[in-house]
Coordinates of C-alpha atoms in Angstrom, one line a residue:
Chain A
M1 CA 56.5 43.0 8.0
K2 CA 52.3 44.3 8.3
A3 CA 50.9 43.5 5.3
R4 CA 47.2 44.1 4.2
Q5 CA 45.3 41.2 3.9
V6 CA 41.7 40.9 1.4
S7 CA 39.0 38.1 3.3
V8 CA 35.7 37.0 1.4
F9 CA 33.0 35.6 2.6
V10 CA 32.2 33.1 0.0
E11 CA 29.4 30.4 0.3
N12 CA 30.1 26.2 -0.3
Q13 CA 28.4 26.6 -4.0
P14 CA 28.5 25.4 -6.6
G15 CA 30.8 28.1 -9.2
R16 CA 31.4 31.0 -6.1
L17 CA 35.6 29.8 -6.2
V18 CA 34.7 30.3 -9.4
A19 CA 32.9 33.5 -9.3
M20 CA 35.3 35.5 -6.9
L21 CA 38.7 34.6 -9.1
E22 CA 37.5 35.3 -12.6
A23 CA 36.8 39.1 -11.2
L24 CA 40.0 39.0 -9.8
Q25 CA 41.3 37.6 -13.1
T26 CA 39.4 40.7 -15.5
R27 CA 41.2 43.5 -13.1
N28 CA 44.5 41.8 -13.9
I29 CA 45.1 40.8 -9.1
D30 CA 47.4 38.1 -8.5
I31 CA 46.8 36.0 -6.1
R32 CA 50.4 35.8 -4.0
A33 CA 49.1 33.7 -1.1
L34 CA 45.4 31.9 0.2
S35 CA 44.0 30.1 2.8
V36 CA 41.1 29.2 3.5
A37 CA 39.2 28.6 6.2
D38 CA 35.6 26.3 6.0
N39 CA 32.7 25.1 7.7
A40 CA 29.6 23.5 6.3
D41 CA 27.6 26.3 4.6
F42 CA 30.8 29.4 4.3
G43 CA 34.0 29.3 3.2
I44 CA 36.6 33.2 4.5
V45 CA 39.4 33.2 1.4
R46 CA 42.1 35.3 3.1
M47 CA 45.0 36.7 0.0
I48 CA 47.3 38.2 0.0
L49 CA 47.1 40.4 -3.8
S50 CA 48.7 42.6 -6.0
D51 CA 46.9 45.5 -5.3
T52 CA 44.5 44.8 -1.6
R53 CA 42.2 48.0 -2.3
L54 CA 41.2 47.1 -5.9
G55 CA 41.0 44.1 -5.5
A56 CA 38.4 44.7 -2.6
D57 CA 36.5 47.3 -4.7
V58 CA 36.8 44.4 -7.7
L59 CA 35.2 41.6 -5.4
R60 CA 32.8 44.4 -4.3
E61 CA 31.6 45.4 -7.1
A62 CA 31.1 41.2 -8.2
G63 CA 28.5 41.2 -4.9
F64 CA 30.8 39.7 -2.3
T65 CA 31.2 40.1 1.3
V66 CA 34.6 41.5 1.9
K67 CA 37.4 42.7 4.7
E68 CA 41.0 44.2 4.4
T69 CA 42.4 43.4 8.2
T70 CA 46.3 44.0 9.1
V71 CA 48.2 40.9 9.4
L72 CA 52.1 40.3 9.8
Q73 CA 54.8 38.5 6.8
K74 CA 57.8 37.3 8.0
D75 CA 60.0 35.8 5.7
M76 CA 61.9 32.3 7.2
P77 CA 64.2 30.0 6.7
D78 CA 62.8 26.5 4.3
R79 CA 64.3 24.1 6.5
P80 CA 63.3 21.9 9.3
G81 CA 63.3 23.8 12.5
G82 CA 62.5 27.2 10.7
L83 CA 58.7 27.6 11.8
L84 CA 59.3 26.4 15.0
E85 CA 62.5 29.3 16.1
T86 CA 62.0 32.0 13.9
V87 CA 58.7 32.5 14.8
A88 CA 56.2 29.9 16.4
R89 CA 58.8 30.0 20.2
P90 CA 59.4 33.3 20.0
L91 CA 55.2 34.1 19.9
S92 CA 54.7 31.7 22.4
E93 CA 57.5 32.6 24.3
A94 CA 56.1 36.3 24.4
G95 CA 52.2 34.9 24.9
I96 CA 51.2 35.1 21.3
N97 CA 47.5 33.8 20.8
L98 CA 47.7 33.4 17.3
E99 CA 44.4 33.9 15.4
Y100 CA 45.5 32.1 12.3
F101 CA 48.3 31.2 10.2
Y102 CA 49.9 30.7 6.3
A103 CA 52.9 29.8 4.5
F104 CA 54.3 29.4 1.0
L105 CA 57.6 29.2 -0.4
D106 CA 59.1 31.5 -1.7
P107 CA 60.5 31.5 -6.1
A108 CA 64.1 31.6 -3.7
P109 CA 65.0 28.9 -2.9
G110 CA 65.7 28.7 0.9
K111 CA 63.4 30.7 2.0
A112 CA 59.7 30.6 3.3
T113 CA 57.1 33.4 3.8
I114 CA 54.3 33.0 7.0
V115 CA 50.8 35.4 7.3
I116 CA 50.3 35.5 10.6
K117 CA 47.1 37.2 12.7
V118 CA 47.5 38.3 15.5
A119 CA 45.3 40.0 18.2
D120 CA 48.1 43.4 18.1
P121 CA 49.7 43.0 15.5
E122 CA 52.4 45.7 16.8
R123 CA 53.6 43.9 20.3
A124 CA 54.2 40.9 18.2
E125 CA 55.9 42.2 14.9
R126 CA 58.2 43.6 17.9
V127 CA 59.2 40.1 18.8
L128 CA 59.8 38.9 16.2
G129 CA 61.8 41.2 14.9
P130 CA 61.7 42.4 10.5
Chain B
M1 CA -6.4 65.2 27.7
I2 CA -9.7 63.5 26.1
W3 CA -11.9 64.4 23.8
S4 CA -15.0 61.6 25.8
P5 CA -13.8 61.4 29.3
K6 CA -18.3 60.0 29.9
Y7 CA -16.6 57.0 27.8
E8 CA -12.9 57.3 27.5
T9 CA -13.0 56.5 31.4
M10 CA -15.8 54.8 32.0
P11 CA -15.9 52.3 35.0
R12 CA -15.3 48.4 33.4
K13 CA -18.6 47.6 35.4
D14 CA -20.6 50.2 33.4
L15 CA -19.1 49.5 30.4
E16 CA -19.3 45.9 30.2
R17 CA -23.2 46.8 30.2
L18 CA -22.9 49.3 27.6
Q19 CA -21.7 46.8 25.7
L20 CA -23.7 44.1 26.4
E21 CA -26.9 46.3 25.9
R22 CA -24.6 47.2 22.3
L23 CA -24.0 43.4 21.5
K24 CA -27.7 42.3 21.9
A25 CA -29.7 45.1 19.9
Q26 CA -26.6 44.1 17.2
V27 CA -27.2 40.4 17.3
A28 CA -31.5 41.3 17.1
R29 CA -30.6 43.3 14.6
L30 CA -28.6 41.2 12.4
N31 CA -30.9 38.4 13.3
E32 CA -33.6 40.6 11.4
K33 CA -32.2 42.0 9.0
V34 CA -28.7 39.7 6.9
P35 CA -29.5 36.9 6.0
F36 CA -26.0 35.3 6.0
Y37 CA -25.9 36.4 10.7
R38 CA -29.2 34.7 10.4
Q39 CA -28.0 31.6 9.2
A40 CA -24.9 31.6 10.7
F41 CA -27.2 31.8 14.6
L42 CA -29.6 29.7 12.9
D43 CA -26.6 27.1 12.3
K44 CA -25.1 27.5 16.4
G45 CA -28.1 27.8 17.6
I46 CA -28.2 31.4 19.2
T47 CA -31.0 33.5 19.0
P48 CA -31.6 37.0 20.1
A49 CA -32.8 35.6 23.5
S50 CA -29.9 33.7 24.4
I51 CA -26.6 36.3 24.8
R52 CA -27.4 36.9 28.4
S53 CA -23.3 38.0 29.5
L54 CA -20.5 39.8 28.0
A55 CA -19.5 35.8 28.1
D56 CA -22.3 34.8 25.2
V57 CA -19.9 36.9 22.8
A58 CA -18.3 33.3 22.6
R59 CA -20.8 32.2 20.8
L60 CA -21.3 34.0 18.2
P61 CA -20.2 32.3 15.4
F62 CA -16.8 34.8 13.9
T63 CA -16.3 36.6 10.8
A64 CA -13.9 35.9 8.4
K65 CA -12.2 38.2 5.2
H66 CA -13.5 35.7 2.8
D67 CA -17.8 35.9 3.8
F68 CA -17.3 39.6 3.2
R69 CA -16.1 38.6 -1.2
D70 CA -18.5 35.6 -1.1
N71 CA -21.3 38.6 -0.1
Y72 CA -19.7 40.8 -2.3
P73 CA -20.8 43.6 -2.8
F74 CA -23.8 44.4 -0.4
G75 CA -25.0 40.9 0.8
L76 CA -23.9 41.8 4.5
L77 CA -25.9 45.5 4.5
A78 CA -28.1 45.9 8.0
V79 CA -30.1 49.1 6.3
P80 CA -32.0 49.3 3.2
H81 CA -29.5 51.5 0.3
D82 CA -31.4 55.1 0.8
E83 CA -29.6 55.2 4.2
V84 CA -25.9 54.7 3.0
V85 CA -25.2 57.7 2.8
R86 CA -21.0 56.9 1.5
I87 CA -19.1 54.2 0.5
H88 CA -15.7 53.0 1.0
A89 CA -13.6 49.9 -0.3
S90 CA -10.0 48.0 0.9
S91 CA -7.9 48.0 -1.1
G92 CA -8.6 44.4 -2.9
T93 CA -5.0 43.4 -3.4
T94 CA -6.2 39.5 -2.8
G95 CA -9.2 38.9 -4.5
K96 CA -12.3 41.6 -4.7
P97 CA -12.5 44.4 -2.1
V98 CA -13.9 44.9 0.2
V99 CA -16.8 47.4 0.4
A100 CA -17.7 49.5 3.2
P101 CA -21.2 50.7 3.0
Y102 CA -21.4 54.0 6.2
T103 CA -24.7 55.7 7.1
S104 CA -25.0 59.3 8.5
G105 CA -24.6 57.7 11.9
D106 CA -22.1 55.7 11.4
I107 CA -20.1 58.4 10.2
E108 CA -21.2 60.3 13.6
M109 CA -20.1 57.6 15.4
W110 CA -16.1 57.2 13.5
T111 CA -15.3 61.4 13.5
E112 CA -16.5 61.0 17.1
V113 CA -13.7 57.3 17.6
M114 CA -11.2 59.5 15.2
A115 CA -11.6 62.7 17.3
R116 CA -10.8 60.9 20.5
T117 CA -7.7 59.2 18.5
L118 CA -6.5 62.6 17.0
T119 CA -7.0 64.1 20.8
S120 CA -5.9 61.4 22.6
A121 CA -2.2 61.4 20.0
G122 CA -1.5 65.2 21.3
M123 CA -3.3 66.6 18.7
S124 CA -6.3 70.4 19.8
K125 CA -8.5 72.6 18.4
M126 CA -4.3 74.9 18.3
D127 CA -3.0 72.3 15.9
I128 CA -2.7 72.8 12.0
M129 CA -2.6 69.1 10.8
Q130 CA -1.8 67.9 7.2
N131 CA -3.1 64.7 5.8
A132 CA -1.0 62.8 4.1
Y133 CA -3.0 59.5 4.2
G134 CA -4.9 58.4 1.0
Y135 CA -7.8 60.1 -0.4
G136 CA -10.5 58.2 -1.6
L137 CA -11.5 54.7 -1.9
F138 CA -9.3 54.0 0.9
T139 CA -10.9 54.9 5.0
G140 CA -7.2 56.6 5.6
G141 CA -8.0 60.1 5.1
L142 CA -11.0 61.5 4.9
G143 CA -11.1 59.2 8.6
F144 CA -8.8 61.4 9.7
H145 CA -10.3 64.3 7.9
Y146 CA -13.7 64.2 10.2
G147 CA -11.7 63.0 13.1
G148 CA -9.5 66.4 12.3
E149 CA -12.3 69.5 11.5
R150 CA -14.2 67.9 15.1
V151 CA -11.2 67.9 17.3
G152 CA -11.3 71.9 15.8
A153 CA -8.0 71.7 14.4
A154 CA -6.7 73.6 10.9
V155 CA -7.7 70.6 8.6
I156 CA -4.9 70.6 5.4
P157 CA -6.2 68.0 3.1
T158 CA -2.6 67.1 1.2
S159 CA -3.5 63.0 0.3
T160 CA -0.7 61.5 -0.1
G161 CA 2.0 62.0 -2.5
N162 CA 3.6 65.2 -4.1
T163 CA 5.8 65.1 -0.8
K164 CA 8.2 67.8 -2.0
R165 CA 4.8 70.1 -1.9
Q166 CA 4.0 68.4 1.4
L167 CA 7.3 69.7 2.2
M168 CA 6.6 73.5 1.0
L169 CA 3.9 73.6 3.2
I170 CA 4.3 72.2 6.6
Q171 CA 6.5 75.7 6.0
D172 CA 4.9 77.7 4.6
L173 CA 1.5 77.0 7.2
G174 CA 3.2 76.7 10.0
T175 CA 2.3 73.0 10.1
T176 CA 2.2 71.3 13.8
V177 CA 0.2 67.9 12.8
I178 CA 1.3 65.3 10.2
T179 CA -0.8 61.8 9.6
C180 CA 0.8 59.5 6.9
T181 CA 1.6 56.0 7.3
P182 CA 4.6 55.7 9.3
N183 CA 6.2 54.4 5.1
Y184 CA 5.6 58.4 4.4
A185 CA 6.9 59.9 7.1
L186 CA 10.2 58.3 6.0
I187 CA 9.6 58.8 3.0
I188 CA 9.0 62.8 4.0
A189 CA 12.4 63.0 6.3
E190 CA 15.0 61.6 3.5
T191 CA 12.6 64.1 0.8
A192 CA 13.6 67.1 3.3
L193 CA 17.4 65.9 3.0
E194 CA 17.5 66.1 -0.4
I195 CA 16.3 69.0 -1.4
G196 CA 18.8 70.8 2.2
L197 CA 14.7 71.5 4.7
D198 CA 15.9 71.1 8.5
L199 CA 12.4 69.6 9.6
K200 CA 13.8 71.2 13.1
S201 CA 12.7 75.1 11.4
T202 CA 9.7 74.1 11.3
R203 CA 6.3 73.9 13.6
L204 CA 6.4 70.3 13.4
R205 CA 5.2 68.6 16.9
L206 CA 3.3 65.2 16.2
G207 CA 3.0 62.8 14.4
V208 CA -0.7 60.6 14.1
L209 CA 1.0 57.2 12.8
G210 CA -0.9 54.2 10.6
A211 CA -2.6 51.8 8.1
E212 CA 0.2 49.4 8.6
P213 CA 2.5 47.4 10.8
W214 CA 5.7 49.3 12.0
S215 CA 8.2 48.1 15.1
E216 CA 9.5 50.3 17.8
R217 CA 12.9 49.9 15.6
M218 CA 11.6 51.9 13.6
R219 CA 9.8 54.4 15.7
A220 CA 12.3 55.7 16.5
E221 CA 13.4 55.6 13.5
I222 CA 10.7 58.5 12.6
E223 CA 11.2 60.4 15.4
A224 CA 15.3 60.6 15.4
K225 CA 14.9 61.6 11.6
L226 CA 11.6 64.3 11.6
P227 CA 10.7 66.1 15.0
I228 CA 7.8 64.7 16.1
K229 CA 6.7 62.0 18.6
A230 CA 5.0 59.7 16.7
I231 CA 1.5 58.0 17.5
D232 CA 0.5 54.7 16.6
I233 CA -3.1 54.6 15.7
Y234 CA -4.6 51.0 14.6
G235 CA -8.2 50.8 12.2
L236 CA -9.9 47.9 9.6
T237 CA -11.9 48.7 7.0
E238 CA -13.5 46.2 8.5
I239 CA -14.3 47.0 11.6
V240 CA -14.6 51.2 10.7
G241 CA -11.2 52.1 9.0
P242 CA -8.6 54.3 11.4
G243 CA -9.4 55.0 15.0
V244 CA -10.4 51.6 16.2
S245 CA -7.6 52.3 19.2
V246 CA -4.9 55.0 19.3
E247 CA -2.1 55.1 21.9
C248 CA -2.4 57.5 24.2
P249 CA 0.9 60.0 25.8
H250 CA 2.2 57.8 28.2
Q251 CA 2.9 54.9 25.0
C252 CA 2.0 51.4 26.5
G253 CA -0.1 49.5 24.6
M254 CA -3.2 51.4 22.0
H255 CA -6.7 51.8 23.6
I256 CA -9.5 49.9 21.6
F257 CA -12.7 52.3 21.8
E258 CA -14.6 49.0 23.6
D259 CA -18.2 51.3 23.8
H260 CA -18.3 50.7 19.9
F261 CA -15.5 47.4 19.7
L262 CA -15.7 44.8 21.7
A263 CA -13.1 43.0 21.1
E264 CA -11.4 39.5 22.4
I265 CA -7.8 37.0 21.7
V266 CA -8.7 34.3 20.2
D267 CA -6.3 31.5 20.1
P268 CA -5.5 31.0 15.4
R269 CA -5.5 27.6 15.5
T270 CA -9.1 26.9 17.3
G271 CA -10.4 30.0 17.8
E272 CA -11.1 29.6 21.8
Q273 CA -11.1 33.4 23.4
L274 CA -7.7 33.1 25.8
P275 CA -7.5 35.4 29.0
Y276 CA -5.6 39.2 29.0
G277 CA -2.1 39.2 28.9
E278 CA -2.1 36.0 26.7
K279 CA -0.7 36.7 22.8
G280 CA -3.5 35.8 20.0
E281 CA -5.6 37.2 16.4
L282 CA -7.2 40.1 17.8
V283 CA -10.8 39.0 17.4
L284 CA -13.3 41.9 17.2
T285 CA -17.6 42.8 17.3
T286 CA -18.9 46.3 16.0
L287 CA -21.3 47.6 18.7
T288 CA -22.4 50.6 17.3
K289 CA -22.1 50.5 12.9
E290 CA -25.2 50.5 11.1
A291 CA -24.8 49.5 7.5
L292 CA -22.1 46.9 7.9
P293 CA -22.5 46.2 11.6
V294 CA -19.9 42.6 12.2
I295 CA -19.5 39.9 14.8
R296 CA -16.3 38.9 15.4
F297 CA -14.3 39.8 13.0
R298 CA -11.6 37.7 12.9
T299 CA -8.9 40.6 12.1
K300 CA -5.5 38.3 11.6
D301 CA -3.6 40.4 13.7
I302 CA -1.2 38.7 16.3
T303 CA -2.0 41.0 19.9
S304 CA -3.3 40.8 23.5
L305 CA -5.3 42.4 25.4
D306 CA -4.4 44.5 29.0
P307 CA -7.2 45.8 31.2
S308 CA -4.8 47.2 33.7
P309 CA -5.5 50.7 34.5
C310 CA -3.8 53.2 31.9
K311 CA -1.7 56.9 33.8
C312 CA -3.6 58.3 31.2
G313 CA -7.0 58.2 33.3
R314 CA -8.4 55.8 30.7
T315 CA -10.4 52.3 31.5
L316 CA -10.1 51.0 27.7
V317 CA -8.5 48.3 27.5
R318 CA -4.7 48.2 25.3
M319 CA -4.3 46.2 22.8
S320 CA -0.1 45.7 22.3
K321 CA 1.7 46.8 18.6
V322 CA 0.7 43.9 16.5
T323 CA 3.7 42.0 16.5
G324 CA 2.6 39.7 13.2
R325 CA -0.4 38.4 11.2
T326 CA -2.1 34.8 11.3
D327 CA -1.8 34.6 7.6
D328 CA 2.5 34.5 8.5
M329 CA 1.9 32.3 11.1
L330 CA 4.5 28.8 10.3
I331 CA 3.6 26.0 13.4
V332 CA 6.5 24.4 14.1
R333 CA 6.5 21.5 16.4
G334 CA 3.3 22.6 17.5
I335 CA 4.5 26.3 18.4
N336 CA 2.9 28.9 17.2
V337 CA 6.4 31.0 14.9
F338 CA 6.2 34.1 13.6
P339 CA 8.3 35.7 11.0
S340 CA 8.2 39.1 12.2
Q341 CA 9.4 37.5 16.3
I342 CA 12.8 36.4 14.1
E343 CA 13.2 39.6 12.1
S344 CA 12.9 41.6 15.6
V345 CA 15.4 39.2 16.6
L346 CA 17.6 39.4 13.8
L347 CA 17.4 43.2 14.6
E348 CA 18.8 43.4 18.3
V349 CA 21.5 41.1 16.9
E350 CA 24.2 44.6 16.6
G351 CA 24.6 44.4 12.9
V352 CA 22.3 41.6 11.4
E353 CA 20.9 43.0 8.2
P354 CA 16.9 42.0 8.1
H355 CA 17.7 40.1 5.3
Y356 CA 15.9 36.9 6.0
Q357 CA 14.8 33.6 4.7
I358 CA 13.2 31.7 7.1
I359 CA 12.2 27.4 5.5
V360 CA 10.4 24.8 6.9
D361 CA 11.2 20.9 5.9
R362 CA 11.3 17.9 7.9
E363 CA 13.0 15.5 8.4
H364 CA 12.2 11.5 10.3
H365 CA 9.2 13.1 11.3
L366 CA 9.8 16.1 13.0
D367 CA 10.1 19.8 11.8
E368 CA 13.6 21.6 11.7
L369 CA 13.3 25.2 11.1
E370 CA 16.2 26.5 9.6
I371 CA 17.5 30.0 9.3
W372 CA 19.4 32.0 7.3
V373 CA 20.5 35.2 7.4
E374 CA 22.6 37.3 5.1
V375 CA 26.6 38.7 6.3
S376 CA 26.9 41.8 5.6
E377 CA 30.4 43.5 6.1
A378 CA 29.7 44.6 8.7
V379 CA 29.5 41.5 10.6
F380 CA 31.4 39.5 8.8
S381 CA 34.7 38.6 10.1
D382 CA 38.3 37.1 8.8
E383 CA 37.9 34.9 11.4
M384 CA 36.3 31.8 12.0
R385 CA 35.5 31.3 15.0
K386 CA 33.8 34.6 14.9
L387 CA 31.8 33.9 12.6
E388 CA 30.5 30.7 14.2
S389 CA 29.8 32.8 17.5
L390 CA 27.5 34.8 15.6
E391 CA 25.8 32.1 14.5
K392 CA 25.6 30.8 18.4
R393 CA 24.1 33.9 19.7
V394 CA 21.4 34.4 16.8
R395 CA 20.3 30.7 17.8
K396 CA 20.3 31.7 21.5
E397 CA 18.0 34.6 21.0
L398 CA 15.8 33.0 18.5
E399 CA 15.5 29.6 21.2
S400 CA 14.9 31.9 23.9
V401 CA 12.3 33.8 21.6
L402 CA 10.8 31.7 19.7
G403 CA 11.4 28.5 22.1
I404 CA 13.3 25.8 19.9
S405 CA 16.1 26.1 18.0
P406 CA 16.1 26.9 14.6
R407 CA 19.6 26.1 12.1
I408 CA 21.4 29.4 11.7
K409 CA 23.0 29.3 8.5
L410 CA 25.5 32.7 7.4
V411 CA 25.0 33.3 3.2
E412 CA 26.3 36.0 0.3
P413 CA 24.3 39.4 0.9
K414 CA 21.9 39.4 -1.9
S415 CA 22.0 36.1 -2.0
L416 CA 18.3 35.9 -0.9
A417 CA 15.5 37.0 -3.1
R418 CA 14.6 40.3 -4.0
T419 CA 10.3 40.7 -4.6
E420 CA 9.4 44.2 -5.6
G421 CA 6.6 44.0 -2.7
K422 CA 6.7 41.8 0.0
A423 CA 9.6 39.7 0.3
K424 CA 8.5 36.0 0.6
R425 CA 10.3 35.3 3.7
V426 CA 9.6 31.8 4.4
I427 CA 9.8 28.4 2.1
D428 CA 7.8 25.4 3.7
R429 CA 9.2 22.6 1.9
R430 CA 7.4 20.0 4.2
E431 CA 4.8 17.7 3.2
L432 CA 1.8 17.2 5.1

């Protein structure tokens, strides 16, 4: 399933993460999933939000550099080999490279969700199924 | 078209002979009339008779901007007060203004070089010239005004500002040539857009722009927004005002009117004369000025000279667009670095905002150059490797231009200090 993700450029500086989270909080926007990629100077915070459009606008208003991207969100069983069999192997066999991914557990027991960024989300969606 | 073919296309040998003759006379007169120069010549062991060739100019003392300030207001005047017919002055933003007195002969010479300037830009007596340079103490307004009248064009002395009225006059009077600063040209374009005036429907065709440094990128922007060919001019209060040099229609550098102004390029650090083609500080000597002759004025402007023949037929040397100021020059690991070089690289790397900060530090006795670049939404990617490859691209480009490899740090937009006036681009943390 395709999903919209909000990415934010955040400098590695005390207070920047707080400023970002406060902006979301004031407009009652919930973070459904989150991951951070970072180097020495900055981080890229990637989030699935309860309201993508509003969340992106709020963050822009707060002065952040924001990008909305299309990612794939795929449910998978929370058991040994779940990620391997449901996602990693099918993509590998189809020759699809992952740009990045992050995963989280669902409140429902036995289920997890993975967020995937690939160059060609249409094709990846066909490979992975709904 | 060439206004004074006799001087503008003079064989360089003859031109150099004329320059030497005028230089000798200038040195002799300054030695006699201006105590400041008499002392400066004495300190260098120079007598007027010791100037025998043009190469001897390198032995003459420099004049710096502070010399004008130290001799404020009339200490450098070389004629009796009753011969002065006009006095201009610079804005004086960095202290006392530079006072520039003119004799009637100076006004005549200035008018002549401005007539050459406007003719070189492509203006003729058929044109209607709207002069939006500021009138008053600033040399721009009256310099262009007299030059425009000498050419025979109809001059509209609007001065700068009141942009909507400027636009009304452009439409109603059929203005063909606009003369103003490059920034004001853009303001005119923006205001036209605001009031819904299509400038292409006017007769405007030429802009003669200067009085502030501007890049080729800005020229492209001006020519895209206004229906004009944008011609660059150069001049400064200390020398004469506008009229020192101008582009010809080939736009391959600005021809310096060398029968009046002797140009050299020197190393800004050592003051040593540099050969043609090398980049350095422009130094100008006036050869015919009467009230305020100046020997070897350090302009602080960075450019280079090219004496090769130009397609326009002028034999006059060409100076490249001014690429920076020695005031801004940084010396990093012994290499001259100009913020303007860094800016032009950042502009070329697609999408990078021109907001940047240069930080120079010294670690373990070695200078480190760090450049902070603001990340705009246009270049931001949610993929780390794309941002890292952007950093790499900027670093490589800068390395090839500067000769040293800076560290690039991507920072959030608007995180760099914004000031009302000139942005403070450089933070030098070295303790020397």
